[in-house]
mmCIF file of C-alpha atoms and ligand atoms in Angstrom:
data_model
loop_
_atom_site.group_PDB
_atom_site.id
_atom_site.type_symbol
_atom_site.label_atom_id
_atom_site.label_comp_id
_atom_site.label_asym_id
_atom_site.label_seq_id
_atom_site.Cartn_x
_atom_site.Cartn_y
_atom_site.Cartn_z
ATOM 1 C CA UNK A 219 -4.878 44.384 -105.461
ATOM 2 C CA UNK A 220 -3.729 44.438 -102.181
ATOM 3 C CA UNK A 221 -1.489 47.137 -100.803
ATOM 4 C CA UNK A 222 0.740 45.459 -97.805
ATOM 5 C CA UNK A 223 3.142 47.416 -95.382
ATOM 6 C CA UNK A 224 6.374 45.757 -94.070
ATOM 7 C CA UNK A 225 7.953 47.904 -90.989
ATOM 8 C CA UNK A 226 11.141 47.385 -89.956
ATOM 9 C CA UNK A 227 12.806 49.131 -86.863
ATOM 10 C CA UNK A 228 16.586 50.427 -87.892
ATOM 11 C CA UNK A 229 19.144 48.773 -86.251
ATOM 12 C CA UNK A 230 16.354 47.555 -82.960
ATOM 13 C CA UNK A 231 18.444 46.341 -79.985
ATOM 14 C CA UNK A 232 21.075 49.216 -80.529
ATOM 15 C CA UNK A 233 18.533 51.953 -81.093
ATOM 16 C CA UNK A 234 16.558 50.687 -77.830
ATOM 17 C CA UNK A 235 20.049 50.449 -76.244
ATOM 18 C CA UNK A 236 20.863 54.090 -77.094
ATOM 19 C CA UNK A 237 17.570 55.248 -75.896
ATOM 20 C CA UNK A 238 19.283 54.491 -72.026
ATOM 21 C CA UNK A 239 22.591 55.626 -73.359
ATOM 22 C CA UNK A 240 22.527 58.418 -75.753
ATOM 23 C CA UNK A 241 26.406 58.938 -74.967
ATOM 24 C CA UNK A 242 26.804 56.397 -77.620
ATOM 25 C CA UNK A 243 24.876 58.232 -80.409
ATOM 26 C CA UNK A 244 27.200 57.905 -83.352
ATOM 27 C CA UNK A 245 29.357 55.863 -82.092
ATOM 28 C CA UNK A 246 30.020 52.164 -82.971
ATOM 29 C CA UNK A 247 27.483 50.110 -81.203
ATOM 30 C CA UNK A 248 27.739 46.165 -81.110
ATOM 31 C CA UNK A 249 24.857 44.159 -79.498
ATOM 32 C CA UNK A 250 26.202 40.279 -78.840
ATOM 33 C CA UNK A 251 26.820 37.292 -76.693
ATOM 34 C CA UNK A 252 29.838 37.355 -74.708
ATOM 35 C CA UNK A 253 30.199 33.180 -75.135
ATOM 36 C CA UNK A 254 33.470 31.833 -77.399
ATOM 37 C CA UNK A 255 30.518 31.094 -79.849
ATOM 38 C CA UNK A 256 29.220 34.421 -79.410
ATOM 39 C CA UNK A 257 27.443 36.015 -82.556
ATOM 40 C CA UNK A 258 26.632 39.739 -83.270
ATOM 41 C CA UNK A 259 22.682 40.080 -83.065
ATOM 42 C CA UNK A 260 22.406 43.623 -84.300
ATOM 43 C CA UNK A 261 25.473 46.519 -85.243
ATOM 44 C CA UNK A 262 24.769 50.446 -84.886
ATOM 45 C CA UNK A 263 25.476 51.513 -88.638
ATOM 46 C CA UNK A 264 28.573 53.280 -87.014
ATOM 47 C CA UNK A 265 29.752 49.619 -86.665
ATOM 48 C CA UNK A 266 28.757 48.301 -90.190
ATOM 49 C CA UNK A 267 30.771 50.401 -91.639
ATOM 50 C CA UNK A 268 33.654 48.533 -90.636
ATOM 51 C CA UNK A 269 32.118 44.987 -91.920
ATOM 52 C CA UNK A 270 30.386 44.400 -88.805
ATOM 53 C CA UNK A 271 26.925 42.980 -89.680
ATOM 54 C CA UNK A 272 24.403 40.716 -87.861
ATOM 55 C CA UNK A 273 25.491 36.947 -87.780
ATOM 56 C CA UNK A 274 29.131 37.290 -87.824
ATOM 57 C CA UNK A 275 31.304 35.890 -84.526
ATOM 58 C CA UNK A 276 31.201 38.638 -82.289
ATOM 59 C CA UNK A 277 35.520 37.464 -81.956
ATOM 60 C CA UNK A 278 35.789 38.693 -85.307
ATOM 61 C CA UNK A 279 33.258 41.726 -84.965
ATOM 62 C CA UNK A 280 36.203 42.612 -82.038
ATOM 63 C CA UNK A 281 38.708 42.379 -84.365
ATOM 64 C CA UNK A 282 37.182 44.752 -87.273
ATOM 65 C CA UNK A 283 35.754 46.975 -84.696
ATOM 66 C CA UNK A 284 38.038 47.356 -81.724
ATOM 67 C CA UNK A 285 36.884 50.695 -81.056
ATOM 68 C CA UNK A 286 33.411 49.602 -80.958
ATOM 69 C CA UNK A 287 31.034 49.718 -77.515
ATOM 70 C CA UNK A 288 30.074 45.621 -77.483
ATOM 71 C CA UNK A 289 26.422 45.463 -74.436
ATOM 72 C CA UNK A 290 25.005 42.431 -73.938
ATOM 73 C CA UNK A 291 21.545 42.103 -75.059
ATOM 74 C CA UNK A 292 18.620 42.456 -73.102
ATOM 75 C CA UNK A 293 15.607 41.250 -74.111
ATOM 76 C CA UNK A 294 13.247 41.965 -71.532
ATOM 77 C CA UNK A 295 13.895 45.631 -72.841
ATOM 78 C CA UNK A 296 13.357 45.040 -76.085
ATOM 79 C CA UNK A 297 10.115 43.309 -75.463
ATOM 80 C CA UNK A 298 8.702 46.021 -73.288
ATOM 81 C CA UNK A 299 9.967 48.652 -76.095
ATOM 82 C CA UNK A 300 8.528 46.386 -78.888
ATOM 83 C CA UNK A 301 5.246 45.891 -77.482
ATOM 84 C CA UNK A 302 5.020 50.230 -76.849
ATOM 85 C CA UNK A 303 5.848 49.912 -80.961
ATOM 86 C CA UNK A 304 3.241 47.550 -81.869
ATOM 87 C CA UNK A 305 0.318 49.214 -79.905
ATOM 88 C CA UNK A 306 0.772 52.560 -81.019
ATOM 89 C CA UNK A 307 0.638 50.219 -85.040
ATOM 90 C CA UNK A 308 -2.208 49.054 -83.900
ATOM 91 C CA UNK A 309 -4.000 51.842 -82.943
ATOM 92 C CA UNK A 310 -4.114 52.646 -86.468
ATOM 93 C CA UNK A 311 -3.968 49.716 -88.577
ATOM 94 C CA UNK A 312 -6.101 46.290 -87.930
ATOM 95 C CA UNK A 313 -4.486 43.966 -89.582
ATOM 96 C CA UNK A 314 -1.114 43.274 -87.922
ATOM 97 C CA UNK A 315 1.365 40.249 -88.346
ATOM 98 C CA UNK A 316 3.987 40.840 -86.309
ATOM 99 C CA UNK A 317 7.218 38.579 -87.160
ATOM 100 C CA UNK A 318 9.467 39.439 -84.680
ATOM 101 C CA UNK A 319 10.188 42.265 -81.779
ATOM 102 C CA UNK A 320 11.283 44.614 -84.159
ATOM 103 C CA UNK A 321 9.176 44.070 -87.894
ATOM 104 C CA UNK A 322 5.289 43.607 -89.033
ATOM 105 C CA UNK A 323 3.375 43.330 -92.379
ATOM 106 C CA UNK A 324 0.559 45.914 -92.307
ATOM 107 C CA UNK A 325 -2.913 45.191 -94.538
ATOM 108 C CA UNK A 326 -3.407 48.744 -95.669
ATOM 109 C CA UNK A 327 -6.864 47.511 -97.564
ATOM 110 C CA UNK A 328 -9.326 50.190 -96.748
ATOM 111 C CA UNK A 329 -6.688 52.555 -95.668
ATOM 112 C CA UNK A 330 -6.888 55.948 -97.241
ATOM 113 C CA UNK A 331 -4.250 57.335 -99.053
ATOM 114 C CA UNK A 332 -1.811 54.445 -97.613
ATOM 115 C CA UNK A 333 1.574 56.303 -98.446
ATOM 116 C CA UNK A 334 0.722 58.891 -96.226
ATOM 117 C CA UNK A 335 -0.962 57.052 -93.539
ATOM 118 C CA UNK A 336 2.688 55.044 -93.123
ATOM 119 C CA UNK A 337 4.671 58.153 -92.901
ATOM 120 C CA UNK A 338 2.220 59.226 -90.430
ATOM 121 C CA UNK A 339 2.773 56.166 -88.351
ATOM 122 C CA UNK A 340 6.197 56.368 -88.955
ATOM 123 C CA UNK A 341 6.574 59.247 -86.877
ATOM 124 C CA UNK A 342 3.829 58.377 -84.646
ATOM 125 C CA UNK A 343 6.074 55.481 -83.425
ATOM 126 C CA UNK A 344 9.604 57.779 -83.515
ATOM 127 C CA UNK A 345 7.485 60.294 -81.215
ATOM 128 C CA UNK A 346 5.658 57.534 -78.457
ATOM 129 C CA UNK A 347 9.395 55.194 -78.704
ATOM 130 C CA UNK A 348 11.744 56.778 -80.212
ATOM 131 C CA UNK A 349 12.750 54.171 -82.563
ATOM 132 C CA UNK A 350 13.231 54.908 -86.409
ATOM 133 C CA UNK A 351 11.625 52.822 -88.905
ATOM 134 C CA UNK A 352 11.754 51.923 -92.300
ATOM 135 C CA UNK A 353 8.897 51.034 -94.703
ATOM 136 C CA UNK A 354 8.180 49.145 -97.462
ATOM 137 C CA UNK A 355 4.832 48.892 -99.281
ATOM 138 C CA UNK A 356 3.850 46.760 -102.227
ATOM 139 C CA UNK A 357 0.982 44.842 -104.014
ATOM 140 C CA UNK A 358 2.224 41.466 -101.399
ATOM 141 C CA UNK A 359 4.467 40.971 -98.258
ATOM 142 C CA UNK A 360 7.300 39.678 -100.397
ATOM 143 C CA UNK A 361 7.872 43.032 -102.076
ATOM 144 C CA UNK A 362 6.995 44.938 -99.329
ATOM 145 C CA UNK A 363 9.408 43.039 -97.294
ATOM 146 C CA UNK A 364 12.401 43.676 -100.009
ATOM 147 C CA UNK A 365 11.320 47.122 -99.751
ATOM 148 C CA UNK A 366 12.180 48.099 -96.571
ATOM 149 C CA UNK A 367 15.124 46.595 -96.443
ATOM 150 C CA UNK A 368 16.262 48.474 -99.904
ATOM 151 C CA UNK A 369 16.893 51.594 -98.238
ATOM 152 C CA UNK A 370 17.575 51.863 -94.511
ATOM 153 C CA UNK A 371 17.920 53.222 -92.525
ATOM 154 C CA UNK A 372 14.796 55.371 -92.174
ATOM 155 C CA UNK A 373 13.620 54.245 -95.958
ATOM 156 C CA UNK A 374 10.637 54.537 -97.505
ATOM 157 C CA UNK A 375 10.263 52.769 -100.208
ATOM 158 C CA UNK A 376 6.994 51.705 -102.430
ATOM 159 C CA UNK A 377 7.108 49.459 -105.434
ATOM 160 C CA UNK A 378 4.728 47.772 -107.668
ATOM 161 C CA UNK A 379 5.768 43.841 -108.311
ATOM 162 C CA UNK A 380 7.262 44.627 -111.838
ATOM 163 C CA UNK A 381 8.957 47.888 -110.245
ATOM 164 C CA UNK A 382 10.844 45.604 -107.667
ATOM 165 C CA UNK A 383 11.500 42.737 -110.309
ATOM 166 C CA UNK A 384 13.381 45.448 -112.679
ATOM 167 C CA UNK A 385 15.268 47.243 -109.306
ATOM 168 C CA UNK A 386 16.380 44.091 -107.963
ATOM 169 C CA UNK A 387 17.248 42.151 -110.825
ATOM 170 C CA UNK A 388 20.716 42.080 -110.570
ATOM 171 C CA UNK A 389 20.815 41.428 -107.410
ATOM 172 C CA UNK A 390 21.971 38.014 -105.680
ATOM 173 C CA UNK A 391 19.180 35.939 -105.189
ATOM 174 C CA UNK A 392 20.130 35.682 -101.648
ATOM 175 C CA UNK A 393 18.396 38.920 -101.220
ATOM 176 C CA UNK A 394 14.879 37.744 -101.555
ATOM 177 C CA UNK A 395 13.453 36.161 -98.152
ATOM 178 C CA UNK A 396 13.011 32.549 -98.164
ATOM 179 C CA UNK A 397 16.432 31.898 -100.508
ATOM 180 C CA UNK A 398 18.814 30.701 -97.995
ATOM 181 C CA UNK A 399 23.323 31.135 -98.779
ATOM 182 C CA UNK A 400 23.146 27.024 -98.905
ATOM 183 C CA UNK A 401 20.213 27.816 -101.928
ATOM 184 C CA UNK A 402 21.856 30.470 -103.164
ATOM 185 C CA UNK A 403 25.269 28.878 -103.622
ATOM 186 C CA UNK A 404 23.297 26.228 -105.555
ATOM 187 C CA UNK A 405 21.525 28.632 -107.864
ATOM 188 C CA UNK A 406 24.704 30.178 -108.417
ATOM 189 C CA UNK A 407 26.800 26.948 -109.687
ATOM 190 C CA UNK A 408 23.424 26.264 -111.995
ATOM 191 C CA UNK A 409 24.135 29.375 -113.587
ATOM 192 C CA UNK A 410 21.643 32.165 -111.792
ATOM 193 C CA UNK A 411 23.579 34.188 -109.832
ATOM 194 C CA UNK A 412 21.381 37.048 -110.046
ATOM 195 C CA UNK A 413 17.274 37.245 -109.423
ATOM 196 C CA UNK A 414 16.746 38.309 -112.910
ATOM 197 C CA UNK A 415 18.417 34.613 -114.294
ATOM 198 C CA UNK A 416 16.382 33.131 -111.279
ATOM 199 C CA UNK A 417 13.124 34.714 -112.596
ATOM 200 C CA UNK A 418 13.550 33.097 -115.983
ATOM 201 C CA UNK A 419 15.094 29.817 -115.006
ATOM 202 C CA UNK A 420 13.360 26.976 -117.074
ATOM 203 C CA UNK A 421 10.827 25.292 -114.621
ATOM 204 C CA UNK A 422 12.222 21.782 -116.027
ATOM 205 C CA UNK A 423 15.596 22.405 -114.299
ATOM 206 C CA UNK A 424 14.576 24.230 -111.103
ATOM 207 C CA UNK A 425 12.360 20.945 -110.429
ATOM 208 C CA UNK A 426 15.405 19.245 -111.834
ATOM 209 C CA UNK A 427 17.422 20.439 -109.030
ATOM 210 C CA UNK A 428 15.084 21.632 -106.211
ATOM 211 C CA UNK A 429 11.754 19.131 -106.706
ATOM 212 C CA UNK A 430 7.995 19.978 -107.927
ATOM 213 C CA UNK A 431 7.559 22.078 -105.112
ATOM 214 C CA UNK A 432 10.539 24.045 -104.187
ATOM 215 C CA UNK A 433 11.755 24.534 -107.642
ATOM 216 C CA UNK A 434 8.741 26.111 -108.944
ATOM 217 C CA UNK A 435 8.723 28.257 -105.474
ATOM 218 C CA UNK A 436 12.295 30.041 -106.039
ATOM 219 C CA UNK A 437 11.167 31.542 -109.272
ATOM 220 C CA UNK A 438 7.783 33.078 -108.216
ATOM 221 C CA UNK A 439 10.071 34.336 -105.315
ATOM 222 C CA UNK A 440 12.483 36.030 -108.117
ATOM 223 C CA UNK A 441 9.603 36.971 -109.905
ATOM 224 C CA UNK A 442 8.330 38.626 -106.288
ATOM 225 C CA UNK A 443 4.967 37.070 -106.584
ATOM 226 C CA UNK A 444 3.089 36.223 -103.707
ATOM 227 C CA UNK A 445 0.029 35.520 -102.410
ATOM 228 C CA UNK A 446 0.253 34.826 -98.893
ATOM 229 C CA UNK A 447 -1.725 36.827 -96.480
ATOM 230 C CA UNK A 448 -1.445 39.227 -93.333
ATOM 231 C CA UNK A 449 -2.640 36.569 -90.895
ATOM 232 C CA UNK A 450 -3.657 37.794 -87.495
ATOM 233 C CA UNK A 451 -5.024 35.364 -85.604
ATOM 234 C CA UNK A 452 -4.095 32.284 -83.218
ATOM 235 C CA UNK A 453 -5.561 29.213 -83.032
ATOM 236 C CA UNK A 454 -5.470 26.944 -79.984
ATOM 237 C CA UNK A 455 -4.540 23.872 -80.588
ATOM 238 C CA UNK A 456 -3.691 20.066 -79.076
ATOM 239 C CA UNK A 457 -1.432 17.256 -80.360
ATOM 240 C CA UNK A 458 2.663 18.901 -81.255
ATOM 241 C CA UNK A 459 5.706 17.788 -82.041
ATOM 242 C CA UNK A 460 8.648 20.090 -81.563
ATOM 243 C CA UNK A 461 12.304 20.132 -81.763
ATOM 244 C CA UNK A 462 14.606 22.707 -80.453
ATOM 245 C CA UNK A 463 18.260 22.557 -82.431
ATOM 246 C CA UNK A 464 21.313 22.494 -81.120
ATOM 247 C CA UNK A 465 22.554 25.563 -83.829
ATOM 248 C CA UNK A 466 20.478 27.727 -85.246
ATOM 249 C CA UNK A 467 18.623 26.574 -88.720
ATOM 250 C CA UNK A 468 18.612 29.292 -91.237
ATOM 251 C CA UNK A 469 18.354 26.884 -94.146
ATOM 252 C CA UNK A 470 15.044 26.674 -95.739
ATOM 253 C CA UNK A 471 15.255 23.076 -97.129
ATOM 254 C CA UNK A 472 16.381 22.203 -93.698
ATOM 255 C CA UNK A 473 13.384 23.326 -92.190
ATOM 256 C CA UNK A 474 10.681 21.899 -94.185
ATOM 257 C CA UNK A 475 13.325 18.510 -93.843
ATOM 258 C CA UNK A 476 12.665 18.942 -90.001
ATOM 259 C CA UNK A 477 8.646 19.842 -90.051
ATOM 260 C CA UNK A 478 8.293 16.240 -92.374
ATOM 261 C CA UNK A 479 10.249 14.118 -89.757
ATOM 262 C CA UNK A 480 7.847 16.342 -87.105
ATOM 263 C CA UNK A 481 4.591 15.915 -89.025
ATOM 264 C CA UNK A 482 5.250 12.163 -89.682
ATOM 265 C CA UNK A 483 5.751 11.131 -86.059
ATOM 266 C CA UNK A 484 2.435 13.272 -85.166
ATOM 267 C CA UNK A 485 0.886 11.505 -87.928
ATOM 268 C CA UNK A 486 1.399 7.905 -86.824
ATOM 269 C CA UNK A 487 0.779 8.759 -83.374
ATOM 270 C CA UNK A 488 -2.705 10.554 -84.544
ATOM 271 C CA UNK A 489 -3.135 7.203 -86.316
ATOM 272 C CA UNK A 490 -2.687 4.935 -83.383
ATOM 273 C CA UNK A 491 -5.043 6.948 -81.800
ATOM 274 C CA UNK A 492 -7.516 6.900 -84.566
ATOM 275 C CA UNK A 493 -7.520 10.747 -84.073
ATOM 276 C CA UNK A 494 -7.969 13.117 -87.044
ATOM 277 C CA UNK A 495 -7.539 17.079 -86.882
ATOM 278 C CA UNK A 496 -8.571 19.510 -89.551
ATOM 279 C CA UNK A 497 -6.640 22.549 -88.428
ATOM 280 C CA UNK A 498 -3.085 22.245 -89.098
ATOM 281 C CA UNK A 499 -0.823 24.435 -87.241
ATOM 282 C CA UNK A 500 3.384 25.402 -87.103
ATOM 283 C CA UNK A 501 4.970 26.955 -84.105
ATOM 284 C CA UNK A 502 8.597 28.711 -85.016
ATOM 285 C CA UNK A 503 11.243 30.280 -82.744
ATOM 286 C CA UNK A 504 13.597 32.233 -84.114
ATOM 287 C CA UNK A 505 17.006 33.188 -82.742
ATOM 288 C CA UNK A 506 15.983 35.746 -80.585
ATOM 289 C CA UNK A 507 13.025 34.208 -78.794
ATOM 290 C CA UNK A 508 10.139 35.737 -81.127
ATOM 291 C CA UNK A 509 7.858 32.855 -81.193
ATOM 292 C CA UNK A 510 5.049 32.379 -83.831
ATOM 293 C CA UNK A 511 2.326 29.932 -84.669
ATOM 294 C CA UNK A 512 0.255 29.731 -87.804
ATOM 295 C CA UNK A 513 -2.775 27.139 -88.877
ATOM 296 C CA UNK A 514 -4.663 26.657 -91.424
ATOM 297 C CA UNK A 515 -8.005 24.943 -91.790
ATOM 298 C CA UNK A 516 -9.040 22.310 -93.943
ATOM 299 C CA UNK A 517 -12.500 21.222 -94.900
ATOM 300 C CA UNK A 518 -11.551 17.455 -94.544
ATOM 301 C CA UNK A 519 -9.861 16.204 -91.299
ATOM 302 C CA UNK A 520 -6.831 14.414 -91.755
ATOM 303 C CA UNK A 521 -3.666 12.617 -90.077
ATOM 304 C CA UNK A 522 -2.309 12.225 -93.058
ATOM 305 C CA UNK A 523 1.915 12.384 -92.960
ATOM 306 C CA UNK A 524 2.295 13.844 -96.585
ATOM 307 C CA UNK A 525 -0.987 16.562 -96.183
ATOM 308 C CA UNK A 526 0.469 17.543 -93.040
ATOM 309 C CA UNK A 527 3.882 18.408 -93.855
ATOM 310 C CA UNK A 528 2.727 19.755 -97.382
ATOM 311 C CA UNK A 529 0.692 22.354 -95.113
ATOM 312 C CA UNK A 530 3.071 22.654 -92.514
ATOM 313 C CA UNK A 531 5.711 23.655 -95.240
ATOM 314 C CA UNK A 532 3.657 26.026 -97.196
ATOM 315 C CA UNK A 533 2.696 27.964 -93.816
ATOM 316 C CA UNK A 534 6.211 27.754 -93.507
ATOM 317 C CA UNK A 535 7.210 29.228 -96.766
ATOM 318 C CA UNK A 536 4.390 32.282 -96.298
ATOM 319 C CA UNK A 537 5.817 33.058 -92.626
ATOM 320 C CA UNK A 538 9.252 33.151 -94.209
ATOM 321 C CA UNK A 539 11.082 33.550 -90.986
ATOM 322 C CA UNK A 540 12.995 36.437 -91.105
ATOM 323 C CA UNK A 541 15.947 35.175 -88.640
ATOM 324 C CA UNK A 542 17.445 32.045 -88.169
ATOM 325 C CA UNK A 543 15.528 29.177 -86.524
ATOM 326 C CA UNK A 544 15.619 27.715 -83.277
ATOM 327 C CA UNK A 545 12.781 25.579 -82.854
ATOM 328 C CA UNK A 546 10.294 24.277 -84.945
ATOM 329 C CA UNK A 547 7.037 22.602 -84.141
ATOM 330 C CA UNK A 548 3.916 20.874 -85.929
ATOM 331 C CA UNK A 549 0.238 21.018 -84.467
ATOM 332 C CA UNK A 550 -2.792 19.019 -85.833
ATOM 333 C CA UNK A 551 -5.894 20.303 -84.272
ATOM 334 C CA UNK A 552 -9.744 20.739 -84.929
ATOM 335 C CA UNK A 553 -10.327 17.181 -84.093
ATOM 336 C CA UNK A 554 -13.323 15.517 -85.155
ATOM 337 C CA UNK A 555 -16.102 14.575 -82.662
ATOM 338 C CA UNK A 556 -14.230 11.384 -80.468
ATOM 339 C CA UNK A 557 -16.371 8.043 -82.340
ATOM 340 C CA UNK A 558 -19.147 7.009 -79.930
ATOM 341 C CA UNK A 559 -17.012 3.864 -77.743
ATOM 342 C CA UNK A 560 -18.697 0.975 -78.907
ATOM 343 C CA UNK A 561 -21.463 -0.464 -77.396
ATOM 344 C CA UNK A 562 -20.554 -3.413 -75.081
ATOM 345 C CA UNK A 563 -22.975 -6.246 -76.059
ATOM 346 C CA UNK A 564 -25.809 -6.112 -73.784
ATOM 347 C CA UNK A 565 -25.266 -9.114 -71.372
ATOM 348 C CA UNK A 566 -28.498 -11.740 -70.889
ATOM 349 C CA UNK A 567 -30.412 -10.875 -67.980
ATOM 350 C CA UNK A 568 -29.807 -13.413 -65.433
ATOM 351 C CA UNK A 569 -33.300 -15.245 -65.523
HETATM 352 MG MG1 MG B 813 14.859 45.499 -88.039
#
């Protein structure tokens, strides 16, 4: 069995921000747009207190908080601080898979004694950055993931996959990745409010209500199984689609909506072109600019519109974007060899 890390910087743009200000150590600390559409992108814990959280209007974060210091965020700073985080983690551990500035899943295969090795890095990274972490290590990234999150800030917190299904049973399933509020709501009026009714939903009525794919997917989510790995790599690639949205997506049936429409105009365009790819590829944005891309290869080439979106929403579903989404984009790749043109017919010789 696998044992997978998820770290997860406390509180990121308002811990880097207090690095250049520690006068505001324990203060209430608001990071957000200034715009009349303006949303909070991260609150010191000072601030949560007060029912400031990320997400919420930064008008409304004003009137919970007055008291509260509101910066501007800067992301060129949080890149530069980010990247000091990530190469001290990778110093250590090979496999990486970062998923934003401020959070990676770690394979700890062939990691000694793994619990220690994390605190280690743990304060590795609070020494070289000064950023706090929390951790979360499991038998797979989704209970890693819920993990970390379970007790910040500075958690630690390591669970087997029937440990987290018993802690977080009666819990809304909201709280695993991947289950979205519009999901949520719906699970809720279908009777499973909590991820321990979600876990033993019948299958009949998930696929019912959600279809053969989706459906099935929400319960192994309750159930925190997953299989999907630490992937590291890149692969270059060559015909996209991609759409930016006007607001945010943080929907999950939205998304794989979106790739579909994406992966069927690629499709007929591959088709026109008599061009088939065997590496299928997504690119996501999320909110803050963290941009990711992840392929898979398949042994047959393809331009096929329903084997494209399938894949593009399955690599989808094991990214599991962990903020809302801004842009989404489908590659096809790998092409086969070009056909040979065909052979003009050889003209007669002029006698
Ligand atoms: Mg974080």
């Amino acid at each position: 069995m696998p044992t997978i890390a998820h770290l997860d910087a406390d509180a990121f743009y308002v811990s880097v921000e207090l690095l250049r200000r520690p006068d505001l150590a324990g203060r209430p600390v608001v990071v957000s747009g200034s715009g009349p559409r303006a949303v909070v992108t991260t609150a010191s814990y000072e601030a949560r207190r007060f029912g400031v959280h990320s997400a919420i209007p930064a008008s409304r974060a004003r009137r919970l908080c007055p008291q509260a210091v509101f910066l501007q965020p800067d992301f060129d700073e949080y890149r530069r601080v980010s990247r000091a985080m990530w190469a001290v983690v990778r110093a250590r551990v090979a496999a990486v898979e970062v998923m934003g500035l401020d959070e990676a899943y770690l394979d700890l295969d062939g990691i000694e004694r793994p619990r220690a090795a994390m605190r280690a890095l743990v304060e590795e990274i609070r020494a070289a950055t000064g950023i706090t972490c929390s951790v979360g290590i499991g038998p797979n990234k989704l209970v890693a993931k819920v993990a970390s999150d379970a007790e910040k800030p500075a958690g630690f917190v390591a669970l087997s996959r029937e440990q987290a299904a018993a802690r977080f049973a009666g819990e809304r399933p909201s709280l695993v990745p991947g289950i979205g509020p519009k999901t949520a709501e719906r699970l809720e009026s279908m009777g499973f409010a909590t991820i321990g009714a979600l876990a033993d939903a019948p299958d009949e009525i998930l696929v019912g209500e959600f279809g053969p794919r989706l459906g099935p997917w929400l319960r192994r989510r309750a159930r925190f199984e997953d299989h999907s790995p630490v992937v590291t790599e890149h692969i270059a690639v060559s015909e996209s689609r991609e759409t930016t949205f006007p607001t945010d997506v943080g929907d999950r049936g939205e998304m794989e909506d979106i790739l579909r429409r994406l992966a069927a105009d690629l499709c007929q365009d591959l088709a026109r072109k008599r061009r088939q790819g065997r590496t299928i590829a997504i690119k996501v944005r999320l909110d803050d600019f963290t941009t990711i891309t992840r392929a898979r290869t398949i042994p047959a080439a393809t331009n096929d519109i329903a084997e494209v979106g399938d894949m593009a929403c399955r690599l989808l579903a094991e990214y599991d974007p962990p903020r809302p989404v801004r842009l989404l984009g489908v590659r096809v790749a790998g092409f086969a060899e070009p056909e040979p043109p065909v052979e003009e017919p050889q003209l007669a010789l002029p006698l």
